Amino acid sequence: GGATWSEGYNYALYNFMFRDGIAYETGLGYCYSWVNNAYSIAELLKAGGSDIFTEPKMRDMARGPLQLIVLGGTTPAVGDSSSVNGGIILPNKSVYRAAYREYRDPLIDAYVAANSISSGSSDYDSMMQARSDRQPLESEPLPAARLLDGYGMAILENIARDRAVSMYYGERGGHSHRDTLAFDLYLKLDGTVY
């Protein structure tokens, strides 16, 4: 038999999401639809008294996509998602509002602050809810060399953060192309990533 789609939520978190928080799809836009849905379900369950935000994988699903941003201006074009100049692909802002509230994570906090995620939101009240009493994580800059080995992405940025290379070496899952092991080269000029 094939994969079953009728497993419990906790099993699905670990069976369909790689260890770095990226779903088993190849195309990132499709991966992030899993994250959007997972966070929507988590919000409903929390309102009903079951807090699955305590599962480490939930935090990873907000952090993983942020680690895939290259030179602060684009996401690698893998499979059916975007193009070489397609900009940043991320889960919905509602994911980052919830992650900001639930986790004391410097990477998530920095993204929320830099992108004014709460302003103009129809879900502004959720942003104003008390933040979790969980202990803050140690502050860590996003490293120049990143390996998301569950998904299969290697990214190397130079120290000046104006040149980078990425390579997708993951398995060819849903929405993939024949682009495995190809190198993408990036250059940042005057704030624009090429």
Short mmCIF file of N, CA and C in Angstrom, two decimals:
data_model
loop_
_atom_site.label_atom_id
_atom_site.label_comp_id
_atom_site.label_asym_id
_atom_site.label_seq_id
_atom_site.Cartn_x
_atom_site.Cartn_y
_atom_site.Cartn_z
N GLY A 1 0.78 -1.18 0.00
CA GLY A 1 0.00 0.00 0.00
C GLY A 1 0.83 1.26 0.00
N GLY A 2 0.11 2.33 -0.28
CA GLY A 2 0.71 3.66 -0.30
C GLY A 2 0.55 4.34 1.04
N ALA A 3 0.87 5.61 1.07
CA ALA A 3 0.77 6.41 2.30
C ALA A 3 -0.69 6.60 2.68
N THR A 4 -0.92 6.62 3.95
CA THR A 4 -2.28 6.88 4.44
C THR A 4 -2.40 8.34 4.83
N TRP A 5 -3.55 8.93 4.57
CA TRP A 5 -3.77 10.33 4.88
C TRP A 5 -4.65 10.46 6.12
N SER A 6 -4.93 9.36 6.78
CA SER A 6 -5.85 9.41 7.92
C SER A 6 -5.13 9.09 9.23
N GLU A 7 -3.96 9.66 9.41
CA GLU A 7 -3.26 9.44 10.66
C GLU A 7 -3.45 10.63 11.58
N GLY A 8 -3.14 10.45 12.84
CA GLY A 8 -3.31 11.53 13.80
C GLY A 8 -2.38 12.70 13.53
N TYR A 9 -2.71 13.83 14.12
CA TYR A 9 -1.97 15.06 13.87
C TYR A 9 -0.51 14.94 14.26
N ASN A 10 -0.25 14.40 15.45
CA ASN A 10 1.15 14.29 15.89
C ASN A 10 1.95 13.37 14.98
N TYR A 11 1.34 12.28 14.51
CA TYR A 11 2.04 11.41 13.57
C TYR A 11 2.31 12.13 12.26
N ALA A 12 1.33 12.88 11.78
CA ALA A 12 1.49 13.61 10.52
C ALA A 12 2.62 14.63 10.61
N LEU A 13 2.77 15.27 11.78
CA LEU A 13 3.86 16.24 11.94
C LEU A 13 5.21 15.62 11.67
N TYR A 14 5.38 14.38 12.06
CA TYR A 14 6.68 13.73 11.93
C TYR A 14 6.79 12.84 10.69
N ASN A 15 5.66 12.42 10.13
CA ASN A 15 5.72 11.58 8.93
C ASN A 15 5.72 12.39 7.64
N PHE A 16 5.15 13.59 7.67
CA PHE A 16 5.05 14.39 6.45
C PHE A 16 5.90 15.65 6.48
N MET A 17 6.57 15.93 7.59
CA MET A 17 7.42 17.12 7.71
C MET A 17 8.85 16.66 8.00
N PHE A 18 9.80 17.16 7.22
CA PHE A 18 11.19 16.82 7.47
C PHE A 18 11.67 17.44 8.78
N ARG A 19 12.80 16.99 9.28
CA ARG A 19 13.29 17.43 10.58
C ARG A 19 13.58 18.92 10.66
N ASP A 20 13.76 19.58 9.51
CA ASP A 20 14.02 21.02 9.52
C ASP A 20 12.75 21.84 9.35
N GLY A 21 11.58 21.19 9.38
CA GLY A 21 10.31 21.90 9.34
C GLY A 21 9.75 22.14 7.96
N ILE A 22 10.36 21.57 6.93
CA ILE A 22 9.88 21.71 5.56
C ILE A 22 9.12 20.43 5.20
N ALA A 23 7.98 20.58 4.52
CA ALA A 23 7.17 19.42 4.15
C ALA A 23 7.85 18.58 3.07
N TYR A 24 7.34 17.38 2.86
CA TYR A 24 7.98 16.45 1.95
C TYR A 24 7.78 16.80 0.47
N GLU A 25 7.04 17.84 0.15
CA GLU A 25 6.90 18.29 -1.24
C GLU A 25 8.24 18.90 -1.69
N THR A 26 8.47 18.94 -2.99
CA THR A 26 9.69 19.57 -3.48
C THR A 26 9.49 21.07 -3.68
N GLY A 27 8.42 21.46 -4.35
CA GLY A 27 8.12 22.88 -4.57
C GLY A 27 7.77 23.57 -3.26
N LEU A 28 8.49 24.65 -2.93
CA LEU A 28 8.32 25.29 -1.63
C LEU A 28 6.93 25.86 -1.42
N GLY A 29 6.31 26.41 -2.44
CA GLY A 29 4.95 26.92 -2.28
C GLY A 29 4.00 25.83 -1.81
N TYR A 30 4.20 24.62 -2.30
CA TYR A 30 3.38 23.49 -1.88
C TYR A 30 3.76 23.04 -0.47
N CYS A 31 5.05 23.06 -0.16
CA CYS A 31 5.50 22.72 1.20
C CYS A 31 4.81 23.62 2.22
N TYR A 32 4.73 24.90 1.89
CA TYR A 32 4.22 25.86 2.86
C TYR A 32 2.71 25.80 3.01
N SER A 33 2.01 25.21 2.05
CA SER A 33 0.57 25.01 2.25
C SER A 33 0.35 24.04 3.42
N TRP A 34 1.27 23.10 3.60
CA TRP A 34 1.20 22.20 4.76
C TRP A 34 1.39 22.98 6.06
N VAL A 35 2.33 23.91 6.05
CA VAL A 35 2.58 24.72 7.24
C VAL A 35 1.37 25.59 7.55
N ASN A 36 0.81 26.24 6.55
CA ASN A 36 -0.37 27.08 6.74
C ASN A 36 -1.51 26.27 7.37
N ASN A 37 -1.75 25.08 6.83
CA ASN A 37 -2.84 24.25 7.36
C ASN A 37 -2.54 23.75 8.77
N ALA A 38 -1.29 23.37 9.01
CA ALA A 38 -0.91 22.88 10.34
C ALA A 38 -1.12 23.95 11.41
N TYR A 39 -0.75 25.19 11.07
CA TYR A 39 -0.92 26.28 12.03
C TYR A 39 -2.40 26.62 12.24
N SER A 40 -3.20 26.55 11.19
CA SER A 40 -4.64 26.79 11.34
C SER A 40 -5.26 25.77 12.27
N ILE A 41 -4.89 24.52 12.10
CA ILE A 41 -5.40 23.45 12.96
C ILE A 41 -4.92 23.64 14.39
N ALA A 42 -3.64 24.00 14.54
CA ALA A 42 -3.09 24.21 15.89
C ALA A 42 -3.83 25.32 16.62
N GLU A 43 -4.17 26.40 15.91
CA GLU A 43 -4.92 27.50 16.52
C GLU A 43 -6.29 27.01 17.00
N LEU A 44 -6.97 26.23 16.18
CA LEU A 44 -8.29 25.70 16.57
C LEU A 44 -8.17 24.76 17.76
N LEU A 45 -7.17 23.89 17.72
CA LEU A 45 -6.99 22.95 18.83
C LEU A 45 -6.65 23.68 20.13
N LYS A 46 -5.85 24.73 20.03
CA LYS A 46 -5.50 25.49 21.23
C LYS A 46 -6.74 26.15 21.83
N ALA A 47 -7.60 26.68 20.96
CA ALA A 47 -8.85 27.29 21.44
C ALA A 47 -9.72 26.24 22.13
N GLY A 48 -9.58 24.98 21.73
CA GLY A 48 -10.33 23.89 22.33
C GLY A 48 -9.63 23.25 23.52
N GLY A 49 -8.47 23.76 23.92
CA GLY A 49 -7.79 23.26 25.11
C GLY A 49 -6.66 22.29 24.87
N SER A 50 -6.28 22.05 23.62
CA SER A 50 -5.18 21.14 23.31
C SER A 50 -4.07 21.93 22.63
N ASP A 51 -2.94 22.12 23.32
CA ASP A 51 -1.86 22.97 22.82
C ASP A 51 -0.78 22.14 22.14
N ILE A 52 -0.86 22.03 20.81
CA ILE A 52 0.18 21.30 20.09
C ILE A 52 1.32 22.22 19.67
N PHE A 53 1.24 23.49 20.03
CA PHE A 53 2.37 24.38 19.78
C PHE A 53 3.57 23.95 20.62
N THR A 54 3.35 23.11 21.60
CA THR A 54 4.46 22.60 22.42
C THR A 54 5.30 21.56 21.67
N GLU A 55 4.78 21.04 20.55
CA GLU A 55 5.54 20.10 19.74
C GLU A 55 6.69 20.85 19.06
N PRO A 56 7.93 20.42 19.24
CA PRO A 56 9.08 21.13 18.63
C PRO A 56 8.95 21.31 17.13
N LYS A 57 8.31 20.39 16.45
CA LYS A 57 8.17 20.48 14.99
C LYS A 57 7.38 21.72 14.58
N MET A 58 6.45 22.17 15.42
CA MET A 58 5.66 23.36 15.09
C MET A 58 6.57 24.59 14.97
N ARG A 59 7.50 24.75 15.90
CA ARG A 59 8.44 25.88 15.82
C ARG A 59 9.34 25.72 14.61
N ASP A 60 9.78 24.51 14.33
CA ASP A 60 10.64 24.25 13.17
C ASP A 60 9.94 24.64 11.87
N MET A 61 8.62 24.47 11.80
CA MET A 61 7.88 24.79 10.58
C MET A 61 7.85 26.29 10.32
N ALA A 62 8.04 27.12 11.34
CA ALA A 62 8.14 28.57 11.14
C ALA A 62 9.59 28.98 10.88
N ARG A 63 10.55 28.30 11.51
CA ARG A 63 11.96 28.65 11.35
C ARG A 63 12.54 28.17 10.02
N GLY A 64 12.21 26.96 9.60
CA GLY A 64 12.77 26.37 8.39
C GLY A 64 12.65 27.27 7.16
N PRO A 65 11.44 27.78 6.86
CA PRO A 65 11.31 28.66 5.69
C PRO A 65 12.17 29.92 5.78
N LEU A 66 12.35 30.46 6.98
CA LEU A 66 13.18 31.66 7.13
C LEU A 66 14.64 31.36 6.85
N GLN A 67 15.07 30.13 7.14
CA GLN A 67 16.46 29.74 6.88
C GLN A 67 16.74 29.55 5.39
N LEU A 68 15.68 29.42 4.59
CA LEU A 68 15.84 29.26 3.15
C LEU A 68 15.94 30.59 2.40
N ILE A 69 15.77 31.70 3.09
CA ILE A 69 15.89 33.00 2.42
C ILE A 69 17.36 33.29 2.13
N VAL A 70 17.65 33.60 0.87
CA VAL A 70 19.02 33.84 0.43
C VAL A 70 19.24 35.34 0.29
N LEU A 71 20.31 35.84 0.91
CA LEU A 71 20.72 37.24 0.85
C LEU A 71 19.59 38.20 1.24
N GLY A 72 18.67 37.72 2.04
CA GLY A 72 17.58 38.55 2.53
C GLY A 72 16.58 38.97 1.48
N GLY A 73 16.64 38.38 0.27
CA GLY A 73 15.76 38.88 -0.77
C GLY A 73 15.12 37.87 -1.71
N THR A 74 15.46 36.60 -1.58
CA THR A 74 14.86 35.61 -2.48
C THR A 74 14.90 34.23 -1.83
N THR A 75 14.13 33.34 -2.39
CA THR A 75 14.10 31.94 -1.96
C THR A 75 14.50 31.11 -3.17
N PRO A 76 15.31 30.07 -3.00
CA PRO A 76 15.66 29.24 -4.15
C PRO A 76 14.43 28.73 -4.89
N ALA A 77 14.49 28.76 -6.21
CA ALA A 77 13.40 28.28 -7.05
C ALA A 77 13.60 26.79 -7.26
N VAL A 78 12.85 26.00 -6.55
CA VAL A 78 12.97 24.55 -6.63
C VAL A 78 11.63 23.98 -7.07
N GLY A 79 11.66 23.11 -8.06
CA GLY A 79 10.42 22.48 -8.51
C GLY A 79 9.44 23.50 -9.06
N ASP A 80 8.17 23.30 -8.73
CA ASP A 80 7.08 24.11 -9.29
C ASP A 80 6.88 25.46 -8.61
N SER A 81 7.75 25.87 -7.74
CA SER A 81 7.53 27.11 -7.02
C SER A 81 8.41 28.23 -7.54
N SER A 82 7.79 29.28 -8.00
CA SER A 82 8.44 30.53 -8.34
C SER A 82 9.38 30.39 -9.53
N SER A 83 10.33 31.35 -9.62
CA SER A 83 11.32 31.36 -10.68
C SER A 83 12.60 31.95 -10.10
N VAL A 84 13.63 32.05 -10.90
CA VAL A 84 14.90 32.54 -10.38
C VAL A 84 14.84 33.97 -9.87
N ASN A 85 13.87 34.75 -10.31
CA ASN A 85 13.72 36.10 -9.79
C ASN A 85 12.35 36.29 -9.13
N GLY A 86 11.89 35.24 -8.49
CA GLY A 86 10.54 35.23 -7.92
C GLY A 86 10.41 35.83 -6.53
N GLY A 87 11.48 36.25 -5.91
CA GLY A 87 11.39 36.83 -4.57
C GLY A 87 11.30 35.78 -3.48
N ILE A 88 10.78 36.19 -2.35
CA ILE A 88 10.72 35.32 -1.17
C ILE A 88 9.39 34.58 -1.13
N ILE A 89 9.46 33.28 -0.92
CA ILE A 89 8.28 32.44 -0.75
C ILE A 89 8.26 32.01 0.71
N LEU A 90 7.17 32.29 1.40
CA LEU A 90 7.03 31.91 2.81
C LEU A 90 5.60 31.47 3.10
N PRO A 91 5.40 30.82 4.25
CA PRO A 91 4.03 30.56 4.68
C PRO A 91 3.28 31.88 4.91
N ASN A 92 1.98 31.79 5.14
CA ASN A 92 1.14 32.97 5.38
C ASN A 92 1.60 33.76 6.60
N LYS A 93 1.27 35.04 6.62
CA LYS A 93 1.61 35.88 7.76
C LYS A 93 0.96 35.38 9.05
N SER A 94 -0.20 34.73 8.94
CA SER A 94 -0.87 34.22 10.14
C SER A 94 0.00 33.19 10.86
N VAL A 95 0.82 32.47 10.10
CA VAL A 95 1.76 31.51 10.71
C VAL A 95 2.75 32.27 11.59
N TYR A 96 3.27 33.39 11.09
CA TYR A 96 4.28 34.12 11.84
C TYR A 96 3.69 34.93 12.99
N ARG A 97 2.42 35.32 12.89
CA ARG A 97 1.77 35.94 14.04
C ARG A 97 1.67 34.93 15.18
N ALA A 98 1.23 33.71 14.84
CA ALA A 98 1.10 32.66 15.86
C ALA A 98 2.46 32.26 16.40
N ALA A 99 3.46 32.10 15.51
CA ALA A 99 4.79 31.70 15.96
C ALA A 99 5.41 32.76 16.86
N TYR A 100 5.18 34.03 16.54
CA TYR A 100 5.68 35.12 17.38
C TYR A 100 5.06 35.04 18.78
N ARG A 101 3.79 34.77 18.82
CA ARG A 101 3.09 34.67 20.10
C ARG A 101 3.54 33.44 20.90
N GLU A 102 3.77 32.33 20.22
CA GLU A 102 4.02 31.06 20.90
C GLU A 102 5.48 30.82 21.27
N TYR A 103 6.41 31.36 20.50
CA TYR A 103 7.82 31.01 20.69
C TYR A 103 8.63 32.27 20.94
N ARG A 104 9.59 32.15 21.79
CA ARG A 104 10.53 33.25 22.04
C ARG A 104 11.77 32.96 21.21
N ASP A 105 11.65 33.10 19.91
CA ASP A 105 12.69 32.70 18.98
C ASP A 105 13.23 33.93 18.25
N PRO A 106 14.52 34.22 18.36
CA PRO A 106 15.09 35.43 17.75
C PRO A 106 14.90 35.52 16.24
N LEU A 107 14.98 34.40 15.53
CA LEU A 107 14.83 34.41 14.08
C LEU A 107 13.40 34.81 13.69
N ILE A 108 12.42 34.22 14.36
CA ILE A 108 11.01 34.54 14.10
C ILE A 108 10.71 35.98 14.52
N ASP A 109 11.19 36.37 15.70
CA ASP A 109 10.95 37.73 16.20
C ASP A 109 11.52 38.77 15.23
N ALA A 110 12.72 38.52 14.72
CA ALA A 110 13.36 39.47 13.80
C ALA A 110 12.57 39.58 12.50
N TYR A 111 12.07 38.46 12.01
CA TYR A 111 11.28 38.49 10.77
C TYR A 111 9.98 39.27 10.98
N VAL A 112 9.30 39.02 12.08
CA VAL A 112 8.04 39.72 12.38
C VAL A 112 8.29 41.22 12.50
N ALA A 113 9.34 41.61 13.21
CA ALA A 113 9.64 43.04 13.40
C ALA A 113 10.02 43.70 12.07
N ALA A 114 10.82 43.04 11.26
CA ALA A 114 11.29 43.63 10.02
C ALA A 114 10.20 43.75 8.97
N ASN A 115 9.15 42.97 9.09
CA ASN A 115 8.11 42.95 8.07
C ASN A 115 6.77 43.48 8.54
N SER A 116 6.74 44.10 9.71
CA SER A 116 5.52 44.72 10.23
C SER A 116 4.31 43.80 10.03
N ILE A 117 4.46 42.58 10.44
CA ILE A 117 3.42 41.59 10.16
C ILE A 117 2.10 41.92 10.84
N SER A 118 2.12 42.57 11.99
CA SER A 118 0.86 42.82 12.68
C SER A 118 0.06 43.96 12.07
N SER A 119 0.69 44.88 11.37
CA SER A 119 -0.04 46.06 10.90
C SER A 119 -0.98 45.71 9.76
N GLY A 120 -2.17 46.27 9.84
CA GLY A 120 -3.16 46.07 8.79
C GLY A 120 -3.75 44.69 8.75
N SER A 121 -3.49 43.88 9.72
CA SER A 121 -3.98 42.51 9.71
C SER A 121 -5.40 42.42 10.23
N SER A 122 -6.18 41.57 9.62
CA SER A 122 -7.53 41.34 10.13
C SER A 122 -7.48 40.51 11.40
N ASP A 123 -6.32 39.91 11.67
CA ASP A 123 -6.16 39.09 12.85
C ASP A 123 -5.26 39.80 13.87
N TYR A 124 -5.38 41.10 13.94
CA TYR A 124 -4.54 41.91 14.82
C TYR A 124 -4.67 41.49 16.27
N ASP A 125 -5.88 41.10 16.68
CA ASP A 125 -6.09 40.71 18.08
C ASP A 125 -5.21 39.53 18.48
N SER A 126 -4.99 38.60 17.54
CA SER A 126 -4.15 37.44 17.89
C SER A 126 -2.73 37.87 18.17
N MET A 127 -2.26 38.93 17.50
CA MET A 127 -0.90 39.41 17.73
C MET A 127 -0.78 40.04 19.12
N MET A 128 -1.86 40.61 19.61
CA MET A 128 -1.83 41.32 20.87
C MET A 128 -2.08 40.40 22.07
N GLN A 129 -2.35 39.13 21.81
CA GLN A 129 -2.49 38.19 22.92
C GLN A 129 -1.15 38.09 23.63
N ALA A 130 -1.21 37.73 24.90
CA ALA A 130 0.02 37.62 25.67
C ALA A 130 0.95 36.61 25.03
N ARG A 131 2.22 36.94 25.01
CA ARG A 131 3.20 36.00 24.48
C ARG A 131 3.37 34.84 25.43
N SER A 132 3.80 33.75 24.88
CA SER A 132 4.04 32.55 25.66
C SER A 132 5.04 32.82 26.78
N ASP A 133 4.89 32.09 27.85
CA ASP A 133 5.84 32.23 28.96
C ASP A 133 7.05 31.32 28.79
N ARG A 134 7.17 30.70 27.61
CA ARG A 134 8.33 29.85 27.35
C ARG A 134 9.60 30.70 27.39
N GLN A 135 10.67 30.10 27.78
CA GLN A 135 11.94 30.81 27.89
C GLN A 135 12.45 31.20 26.51
N PRO A 136 13.01 32.43 26.39
CA PRO A 136 13.57 32.83 25.09
C PRO A 136 14.76 31.97 24.72
N LEU A 137 14.92 31.74 23.43
CA LEU A 137 16.10 31.03 22.94
C LEU A 137 17.27 32.00 22.87
N GLU A 138 18.45 31.47 22.89
CA GLU A 138 19.65 32.30 22.74
C GLU A 138 19.61 32.98 21.37
N SER A 139 20.05 34.21 21.34
CA SER A 139 20.10 34.94 20.08
C SER A 139 21.16 34.32 19.18
N GLU A 140 20.79 34.12 17.93
CA GLU A 140 21.73 33.52 17.00
C GLU A 140 21.56 34.17 15.64
N PRO A 141 22.63 34.68 15.05
CA PRO A 141 22.50 35.21 13.69
C PRO A 141 22.30 34.05 12.72
N LEU A 142 21.64 34.33 11.62
CA LEU A 142 21.48 33.31 10.60
C LEU A 142 22.86 33.02 10.01
N PRO A 143 23.34 31.80 10.10
CA PRO A 143 24.71 31.52 9.63
C PRO A 143 24.83 31.69 8.12
N ALA A 144 26.02 32.04 7.68
CA ALA A 144 26.28 32.21 6.25
C ALA A 144 26.17 30.88 5.51
N ALA A 145 26.55 29.78 6.17
CA ALA A 145 26.43 28.45 5.58
C ALA A 145 25.30 27.73 6.30
N ARG A 146 24.30 27.29 5.52
CA ARG A 146 23.15 26.61 6.12
C ARG A 146 22.90 25.31 5.37
N LEU A 147 22.57 24.30 6.13
CA LEU A 147 22.26 23.00 5.56
C LEU A 147 20.93 22.55 6.14
N LEU A 148 19.91 22.54 5.33
CA LEU A 148 18.62 22.01 5.75
C LEU A 148 18.57 20.58 5.21
N ASP A 149 19.16 19.68 5.99
CA ASP A 149 19.42 18.34 5.48
C ASP A 149 18.20 17.44 5.44
N GLY A 150 17.10 17.81 6.07
CA GLY A 150 15.87 17.04 5.92
C GLY A 150 15.29 17.28 4.54
N TYR A 151 15.12 18.54 4.20
CA TYR A 151 14.59 18.94 2.89
C TYR A 151 15.61 18.69 1.79
N GLY A 152 16.87 18.95 2.06
CA GLY A 152 17.93 18.74 1.09
C GLY A 152 18.35 20.02 0.38
N MET A 153 18.65 21.06 1.16
CA MET A 153 19.07 22.34 0.58
C MET A 153 20.33 22.81 1.28
N ALA A 154 21.33 23.16 0.50
CA ALA A 154 22.56 23.75 1.03
C ALA A 154 22.65 25.18 0.52
N ILE A 155 22.95 26.12 1.42
CA ILE A 155 23.08 27.53 1.07
C ILE A 155 24.39 28.04 1.66
N LEU A 156 25.14 28.76 0.85
CA LEU A 156 26.39 29.37 1.29
C LEU A 156 26.39 30.83 0.86
N GLU A 157 26.43 31.74 1.83
CA GLU A 157 26.52 33.17 1.56
C GLU A 157 27.89 33.66 2.01
N ASN A 158 28.44 34.65 1.30
CA ASN A 158 29.72 35.19 1.74
C ASN A 158 29.49 36.09 2.97
N ILE A 159 30.56 36.48 3.63
CA ILE A 159 30.45 37.25 4.87
C ILE A 159 29.78 38.60 4.63
N ALA A 160 30.03 39.23 3.49
CA ALA A 160 29.42 40.53 3.19
C ALA A 160 27.93 40.40 2.85
N ARG A 161 27.46 39.19 2.68
CA ARG A 161 26.06 38.90 2.34
C ARG A 161 25.64 39.60 1.05
N ASP A 162 26.53 39.53 0.03
CA ASP A 162 26.17 40.08 -1.27
C ASP A 162 26.34 39.05 -2.40
N ARG A 163 26.85 37.86 -2.08
CA ARG A 163 26.95 36.77 -3.04
C ARG A 163 26.59 35.48 -2.33
N ALA A 164 25.97 34.57 -3.09
CA ALA A 164 25.57 33.30 -2.48
C ALA A 164 25.42 32.23 -3.56
N VAL A 165 25.38 31.01 -3.09
CA VAL A 165 25.11 29.87 -3.94
C VAL A 165 24.20 28.93 -3.16
N SER A 166 23.27 28.29 -3.86
CA SER A 166 22.44 27.28 -3.21
C SER A 166 22.39 26.05 -4.10
N MET A 167 22.14 24.91 -3.48
CA MET A 167 21.99 23.66 -4.23
C MET A 167 20.92 22.82 -3.55
N TYR A 168 19.95 22.38 -4.32
CA TYR A 168 18.94 21.45 -3.83
C TYR A 168 19.39 20.04 -4.17
N TYR A 169 19.49 19.19 -3.16
CA TYR A 169 19.91 17.80 -3.39
C TYR A 169 18.90 16.81 -2.81
N GLY A 170 17.74 17.31 -2.41
CA GLY A 170 16.74 16.46 -1.76
C GLY A 170 16.08 15.49 -2.73
N GLU A 171 15.21 14.68 -2.16
CA GLU A 171 14.53 13.69 -3.00
C GLU A 171 13.51 14.38 -3.90
N ARG A 172 13.25 13.79 -5.03
CA ARG A 172 12.27 14.35 -5.95
C ARG A 172 10.90 13.88 -5.53
N GLY A 173 10.19 14.73 -4.79
CA GLY A 173 8.85 14.42 -4.34
C GLY A 173 7.83 15.14 -5.20
N GLY A 174 6.70 15.47 -4.60
CA GLY A 174 5.63 16.16 -5.32
C GLY A 174 6.08 17.51 -5.84
N HIS A 175 5.64 17.86 -7.05
CA HIS A 175 5.91 19.16 -7.68
C HIS A 175 7.40 19.40 -7.90
N SER A 176 8.10 18.35 -8.27
CA SER A 176 9.54 18.48 -8.51
C SER A 176 9.81 18.66 -10.00
N HIS A 177 11.01 19.11 -10.29
CA HIS A 177 11.51 19.18 -11.66
C HIS A 177 12.81 18.39 -11.69
N ARG A 178 13.42 18.31 -12.82
CA ARG A 178 14.71 17.62 -12.93
C ARG A 178 15.83 18.62 -12.67
N ASP A 179 15.76 19.26 -11.50
CA ASP A 179 16.75 20.29 -11.16
C ASP A 179 17.58 19.92 -9.93
N THR A 180 17.51 18.68 -9.52
CA THR A 180 18.31 18.25 -8.39
C THR A 180 19.80 18.36 -8.72
N LEU A 181 20.57 18.82 -7.78
CA LEU A 181 22.02 19.02 -7.87
C LEU A 181 22.44 20.19 -8.76
N ALA A 182 21.49 21.02 -9.15
CA ALA A 182 21.84 22.23 -9.89
C ALA A 182 22.24 23.32 -8.89
N PHE A 183 23.19 24.16 -9.28
CA PHE A 183 23.62 25.28 -8.44
C PHE A 183 22.88 26.53 -8.88
N ASP A 184 22.40 27.31 -7.92
CA ASP A 184 21.85 28.63 -8.19
C ASP A 184 22.83 29.64 -7.62
N LEU A 185 23.24 30.61 -8.43
CA LEU A 185 24.16 31.66 -8.00
C LEU A 185 23.38 32.95 -7.81
N TYR A 186 23.71 33.72 -6.76
CA TYR A 186 22.99 34.95 -6.43
C TYR A 186 23.98 36.09 -6.24
N LEU A 187 23.55 37.27 -6.61
CA LEU A 187 24.33 38.49 -6.43
C LEU A 187 23.37 39.57 -5.95
N LYS A 188 23.79 40.31 -4.93
CA LYS A 188 22.97 41.40 -4.40
C LYS A 188 23.63 42.72 -4.78
N LEU A 189 22.91 43.53 -5.55
CA LEU A 189 23.38 44.83 -5.98
C LEU A 189 22.33 45.88 -5.63
N ASP A 190 22.73 46.93 -4.92
CA ASP A 190 21.83 48.01 -4.56
C ASP A 190 20.54 47.50 -3.92
N GLY A 191 20.65 46.49 -3.07
CA GLY A 191 19.49 45.96 -2.35
C GLY A 191 18.65 44.97 -3.10
N THR A 192 18.95 44.71 -4.36
CA THR A 192 18.19 43.76 -5.16
C THR A 192 19.00 42.48 -5.36
N VAL A 193 18.34 41.33 -5.19
CA VAL A 193 19.01 40.05 -5.36
C VAL A 193 18.73 39.53 -6.77
N TYR A 194 19.82 39.19 -7.47
CA TYR A 194 19.72 38.65 -8.83
C TYR A 194 20.20 37.22 -8.85
#
